[in-house]
Coordinates of C-alpha atoms and ligand atoms in Angstrom, one line a residue:
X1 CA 85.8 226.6 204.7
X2 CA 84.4 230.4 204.4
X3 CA 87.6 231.1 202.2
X4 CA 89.6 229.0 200.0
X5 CA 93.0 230.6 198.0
X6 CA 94.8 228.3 196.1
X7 CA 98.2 229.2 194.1
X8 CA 97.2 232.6 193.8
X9 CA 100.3 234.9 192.4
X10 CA 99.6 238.4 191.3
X11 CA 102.2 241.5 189.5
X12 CA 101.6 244.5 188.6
X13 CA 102.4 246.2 185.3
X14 CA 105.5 247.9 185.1
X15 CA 106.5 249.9 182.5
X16 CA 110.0 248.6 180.4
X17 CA 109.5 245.6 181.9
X18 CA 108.1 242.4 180.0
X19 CA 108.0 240.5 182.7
X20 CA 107.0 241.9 185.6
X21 CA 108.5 241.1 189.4
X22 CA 105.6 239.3 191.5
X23 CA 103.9 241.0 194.2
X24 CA 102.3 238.0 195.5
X25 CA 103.5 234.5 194.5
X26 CA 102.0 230.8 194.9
X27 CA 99.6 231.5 197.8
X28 CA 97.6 229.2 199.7
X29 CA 95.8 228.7 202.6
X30 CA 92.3 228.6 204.5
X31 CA 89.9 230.3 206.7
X32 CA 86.8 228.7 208.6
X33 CA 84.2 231.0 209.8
X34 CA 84.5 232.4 212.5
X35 CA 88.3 232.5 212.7
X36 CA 90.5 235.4 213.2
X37 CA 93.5 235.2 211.1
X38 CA 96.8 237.8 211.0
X39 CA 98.5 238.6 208.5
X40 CA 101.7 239.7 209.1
X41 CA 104.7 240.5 207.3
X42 CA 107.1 243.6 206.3
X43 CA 105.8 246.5 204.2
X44 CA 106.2 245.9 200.4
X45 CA 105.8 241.8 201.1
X46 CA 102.2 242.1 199.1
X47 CA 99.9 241.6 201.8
X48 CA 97.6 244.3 200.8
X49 CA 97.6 243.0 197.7
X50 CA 96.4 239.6 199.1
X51 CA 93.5 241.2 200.8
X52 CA 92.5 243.3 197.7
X53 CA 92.4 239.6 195.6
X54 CA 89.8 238.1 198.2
X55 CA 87.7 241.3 197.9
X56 CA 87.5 241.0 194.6
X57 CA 89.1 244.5 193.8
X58 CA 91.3 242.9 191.5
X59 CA 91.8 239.2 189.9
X60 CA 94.6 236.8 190.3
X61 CA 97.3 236.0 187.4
X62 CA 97.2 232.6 188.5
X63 CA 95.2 230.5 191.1
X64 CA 92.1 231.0 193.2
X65 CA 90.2 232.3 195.2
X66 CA 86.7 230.8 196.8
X67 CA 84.8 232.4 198.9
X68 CA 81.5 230.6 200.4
X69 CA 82.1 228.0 197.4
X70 CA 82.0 230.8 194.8
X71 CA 84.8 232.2 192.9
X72 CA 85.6 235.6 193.8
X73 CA 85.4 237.7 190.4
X74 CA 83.8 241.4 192.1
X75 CA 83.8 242.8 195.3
X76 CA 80.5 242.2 197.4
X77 CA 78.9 243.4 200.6
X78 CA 79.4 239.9 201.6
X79 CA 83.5 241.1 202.1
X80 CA 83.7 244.1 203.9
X81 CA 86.6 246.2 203.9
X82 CA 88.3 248.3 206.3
X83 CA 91.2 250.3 205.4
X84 CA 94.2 252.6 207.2
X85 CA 92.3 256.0 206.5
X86 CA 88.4 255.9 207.0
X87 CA 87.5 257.8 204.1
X88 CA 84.4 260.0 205.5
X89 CA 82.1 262.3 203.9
X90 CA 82.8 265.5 205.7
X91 CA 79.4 266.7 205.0
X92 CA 77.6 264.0 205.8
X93 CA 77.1 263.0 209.8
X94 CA 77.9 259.6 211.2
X95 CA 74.2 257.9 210.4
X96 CA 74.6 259.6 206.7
X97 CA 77.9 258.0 206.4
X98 CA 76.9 254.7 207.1
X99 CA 73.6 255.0 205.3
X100 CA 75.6 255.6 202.1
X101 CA 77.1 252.0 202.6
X102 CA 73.7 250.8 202.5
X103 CA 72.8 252.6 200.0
X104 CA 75.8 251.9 197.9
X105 CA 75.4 247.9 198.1
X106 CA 71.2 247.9 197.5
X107 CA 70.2 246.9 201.1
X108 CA 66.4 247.8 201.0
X109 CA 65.3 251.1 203.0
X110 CA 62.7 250.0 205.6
X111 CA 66.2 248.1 206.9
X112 CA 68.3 251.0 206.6
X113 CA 67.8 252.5 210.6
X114 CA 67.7 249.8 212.5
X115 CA 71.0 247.9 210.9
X116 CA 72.4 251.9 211.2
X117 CA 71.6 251.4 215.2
X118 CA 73.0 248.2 215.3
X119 CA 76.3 248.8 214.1
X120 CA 76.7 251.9 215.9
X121 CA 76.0 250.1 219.3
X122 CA 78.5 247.5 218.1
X123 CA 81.0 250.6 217.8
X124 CA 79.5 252.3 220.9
X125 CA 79.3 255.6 219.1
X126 CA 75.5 256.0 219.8
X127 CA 75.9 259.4 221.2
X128 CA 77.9 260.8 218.5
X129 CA 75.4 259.8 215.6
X130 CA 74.6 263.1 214.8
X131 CA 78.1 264.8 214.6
X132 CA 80.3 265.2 211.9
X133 CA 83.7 263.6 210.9
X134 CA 85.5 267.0 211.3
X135 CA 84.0 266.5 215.5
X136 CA 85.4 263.4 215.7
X137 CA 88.7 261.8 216.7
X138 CA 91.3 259.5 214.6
X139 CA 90.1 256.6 216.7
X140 CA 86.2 258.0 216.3
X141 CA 86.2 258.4 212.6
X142 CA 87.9 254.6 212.6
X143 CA 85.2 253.2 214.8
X144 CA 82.8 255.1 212.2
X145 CA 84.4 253.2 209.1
X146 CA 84.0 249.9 211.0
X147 CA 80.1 250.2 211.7
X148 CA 79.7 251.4 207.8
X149 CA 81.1 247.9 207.0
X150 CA 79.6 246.5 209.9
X151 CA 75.9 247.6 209.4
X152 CA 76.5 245.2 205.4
X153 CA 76.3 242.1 207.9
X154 CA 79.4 241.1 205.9
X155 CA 80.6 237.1 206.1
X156 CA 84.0 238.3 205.6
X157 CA 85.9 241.4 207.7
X158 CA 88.9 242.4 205.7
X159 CA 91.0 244.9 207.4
X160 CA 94.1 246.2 206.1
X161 CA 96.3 248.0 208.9
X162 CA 93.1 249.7 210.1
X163 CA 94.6 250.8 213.8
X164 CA 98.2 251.6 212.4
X165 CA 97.8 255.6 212.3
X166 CA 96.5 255.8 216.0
X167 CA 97.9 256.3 218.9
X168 CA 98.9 253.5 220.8
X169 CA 96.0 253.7 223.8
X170 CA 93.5 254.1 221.3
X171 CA 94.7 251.2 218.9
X172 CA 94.6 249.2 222.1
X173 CA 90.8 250.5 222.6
X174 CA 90.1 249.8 219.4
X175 CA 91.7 246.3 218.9
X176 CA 89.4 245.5 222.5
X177 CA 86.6 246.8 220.9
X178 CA 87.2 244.3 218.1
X179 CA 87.7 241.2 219.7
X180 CA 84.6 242.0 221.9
X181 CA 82.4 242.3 218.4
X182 CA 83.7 239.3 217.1
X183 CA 83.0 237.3 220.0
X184 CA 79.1 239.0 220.2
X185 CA 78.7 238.1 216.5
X186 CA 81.2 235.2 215.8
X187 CA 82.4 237.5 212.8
X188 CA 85.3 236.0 210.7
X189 CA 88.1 238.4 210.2
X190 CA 91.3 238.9 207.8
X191 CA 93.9 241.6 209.4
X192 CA 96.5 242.7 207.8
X193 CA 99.0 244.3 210.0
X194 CA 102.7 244.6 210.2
X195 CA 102.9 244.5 214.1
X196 CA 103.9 241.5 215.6
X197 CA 102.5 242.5 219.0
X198 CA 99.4 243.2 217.3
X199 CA 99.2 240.1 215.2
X200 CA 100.0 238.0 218.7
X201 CA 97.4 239.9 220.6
X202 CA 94.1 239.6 217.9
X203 CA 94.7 236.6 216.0
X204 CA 93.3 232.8 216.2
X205 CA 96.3 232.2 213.2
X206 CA 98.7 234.2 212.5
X207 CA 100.1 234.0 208.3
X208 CA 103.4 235.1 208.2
X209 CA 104.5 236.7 204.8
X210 CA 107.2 237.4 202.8
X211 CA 108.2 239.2 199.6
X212 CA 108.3 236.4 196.8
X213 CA 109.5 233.6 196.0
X214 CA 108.8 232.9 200.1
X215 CA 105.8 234.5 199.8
X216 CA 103.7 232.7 202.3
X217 CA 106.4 231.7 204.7
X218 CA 104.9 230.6 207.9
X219 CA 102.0 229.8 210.3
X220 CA 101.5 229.9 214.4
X221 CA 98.0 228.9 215.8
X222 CA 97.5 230.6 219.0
X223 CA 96.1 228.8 221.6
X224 CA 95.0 231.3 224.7
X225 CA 93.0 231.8 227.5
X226 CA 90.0 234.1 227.3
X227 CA 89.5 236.6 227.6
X228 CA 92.7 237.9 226.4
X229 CA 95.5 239.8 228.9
X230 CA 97.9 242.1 227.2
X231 CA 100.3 240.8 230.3
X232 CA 99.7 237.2 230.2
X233 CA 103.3 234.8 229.3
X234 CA 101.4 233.1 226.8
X235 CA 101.1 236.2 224.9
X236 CA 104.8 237.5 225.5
X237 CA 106.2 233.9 224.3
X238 CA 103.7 234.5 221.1
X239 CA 105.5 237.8 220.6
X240 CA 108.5 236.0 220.7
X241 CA 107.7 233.0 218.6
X242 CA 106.8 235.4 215.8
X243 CA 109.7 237.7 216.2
X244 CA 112.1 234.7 215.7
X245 CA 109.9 233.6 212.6
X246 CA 110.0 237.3 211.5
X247 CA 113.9 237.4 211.9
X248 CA 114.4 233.7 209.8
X249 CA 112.3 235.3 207.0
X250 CA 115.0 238.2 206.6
X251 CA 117.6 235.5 206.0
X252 CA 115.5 234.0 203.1
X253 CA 114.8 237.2 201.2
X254 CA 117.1 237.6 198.0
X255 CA 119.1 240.4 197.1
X256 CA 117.8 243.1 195.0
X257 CA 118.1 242.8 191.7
X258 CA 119.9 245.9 189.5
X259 CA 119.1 246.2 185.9
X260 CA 118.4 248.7 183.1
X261 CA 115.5 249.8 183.9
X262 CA 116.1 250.6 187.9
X263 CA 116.3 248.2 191.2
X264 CA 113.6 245.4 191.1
X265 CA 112.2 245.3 194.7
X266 CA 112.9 241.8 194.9
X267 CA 114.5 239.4 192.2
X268 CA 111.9 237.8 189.8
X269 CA 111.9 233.9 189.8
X270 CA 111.5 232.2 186.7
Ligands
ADP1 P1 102.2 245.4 201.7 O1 100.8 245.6 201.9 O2 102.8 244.2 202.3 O3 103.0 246.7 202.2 P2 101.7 245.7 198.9 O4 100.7 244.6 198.6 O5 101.1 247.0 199.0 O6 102.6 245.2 200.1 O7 102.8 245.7 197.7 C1 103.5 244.5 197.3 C2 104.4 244.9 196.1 O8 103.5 245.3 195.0 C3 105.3 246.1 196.4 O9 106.5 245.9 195.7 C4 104.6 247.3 195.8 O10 105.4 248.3 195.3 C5 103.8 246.6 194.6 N1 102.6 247.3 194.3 C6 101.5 247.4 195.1 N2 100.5 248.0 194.5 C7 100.9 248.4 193.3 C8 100.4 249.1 192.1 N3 99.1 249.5 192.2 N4 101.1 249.2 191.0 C9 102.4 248.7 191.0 N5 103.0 248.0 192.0 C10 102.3 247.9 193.1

């Protein structure tokens, strides 16, 4: 197993409360390498806050997290991260901006250009090396955020809602462009999205989430033809499947709870 999380629960500090609600509660599951594994689940349900645990952003109240047989205490190049916004240096041009990746995370020099190359043929964005992010387009500066991570060689591809702010032909460029990496470098990825269609159309496993105490509520292994068709009946009954999943989850989620100090997104257990 590339990644093992075992009862991991995680809150955040809240102030005039003692006891803080759970974000995350009594998580566990694994991921093989090479797998591509969804996460999916409403907004607030703490999958972000998942993915930030296993790259070591932050640490776990209780439980945990392996990674390559080593407990995850600090982010590492080994987990690279990919978020909504790409977060560019406007005055740096593309090959700057993914040098500073290198740079950041002590990769030695002489390697600096060619792994720069590499990732930007991954990202097919050869011919804009030299612009800068103001030049480039929503999807562009995305595909730019992707080689940064992608020229660390991470183990681990942690992507949190990356395509979610684009338009919908471009996410659908993009999530091509994606599968057709990971199949050229057998590249093990964590998405976290909460699009069902997009969950059903990326994923080897999809996790379905939930706010706690159901935190991690479900699982559906998709077993497809390749390469994937976005019109195929395999993939609409998948849509389906995790719709009806989706739907079930609703019914399980408690009430909010009111009290003193406000509304508690959901009801503490405990
Ligand atoms: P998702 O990614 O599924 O939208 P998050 O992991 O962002 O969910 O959030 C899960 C819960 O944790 C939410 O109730 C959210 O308000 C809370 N939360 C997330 N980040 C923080 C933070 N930095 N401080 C306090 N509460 C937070």
């Amino acid at each position: 197993m590339l990644i093992k999380i075992a009862n991991v629960s995680k809150s955040y500090p809240q102030p005039l409360l003692a006891t803080p609600p759970a974000a995350i509660e009594n998580i566990s599951f694994d991921i093989k390498e090479g797998e591509f594994v969804c996460i999916l689940g409403p907004s607030g349900c703490g999958k972000s806050t998942l993915l930030n645990l296993i790259a070591g952003f932050m640490l776990p109240d209780k439980g945990h997290i392996e990674f390559a047989h080593q407990q995850v205490s600090a982010p590492g190049p080994d987990r690279g991260v990919v978020f909504q916004e790409a977060t560019l240096f406007p005055w740096l041009n593309i090959r700057r901006n993914i040098e500073l990746g290198l740079k950041a995370t002590g990769i030695k020099k002489t390697e600096h250009q060619q792994r720069i190359d590499a990732a930007l043929q991954l990202v097919d964005l050869h011919c804009s090396q030299h612009s800068y992010p103001h030049q480039l387009s929503g999807g562009m500066k995305q595909r730019v955020a992707l080689a940064r991570v992608l020229a660390l060689q991470p183990r681990l591809l942690l992507m949190d809602e990356p395509f979610s702010a684009l338009d919908a032909e471009t996410r659908e460029r993009l999530q091509d462009q994606l599968l057709s990496i990971c199949s050229q470098k057998r590249q093990t990825v964590l998405f976290v999205t909460h699009s069902v269609e997009e969950a059903a159309y990326l994923a080897d496993r999809v996790l379905i989430m939930g706010p706690p105490p159901a935190s991690l509520f479900n699982e559906v292994t998709i077993q497809r033809s390749h390469p994937r068709k976005r019109d195929a009946k395999e993939l609409t009954m998948t849509i389906l499947r995790l719709r009806t999943l989706l739907k079930e989850l609703s019914r399980h989620v408690p009430e909010p709870e009111y009290t003193e100090a406000g509304v508690l997104p959901y009801a503490p257990t405990g």
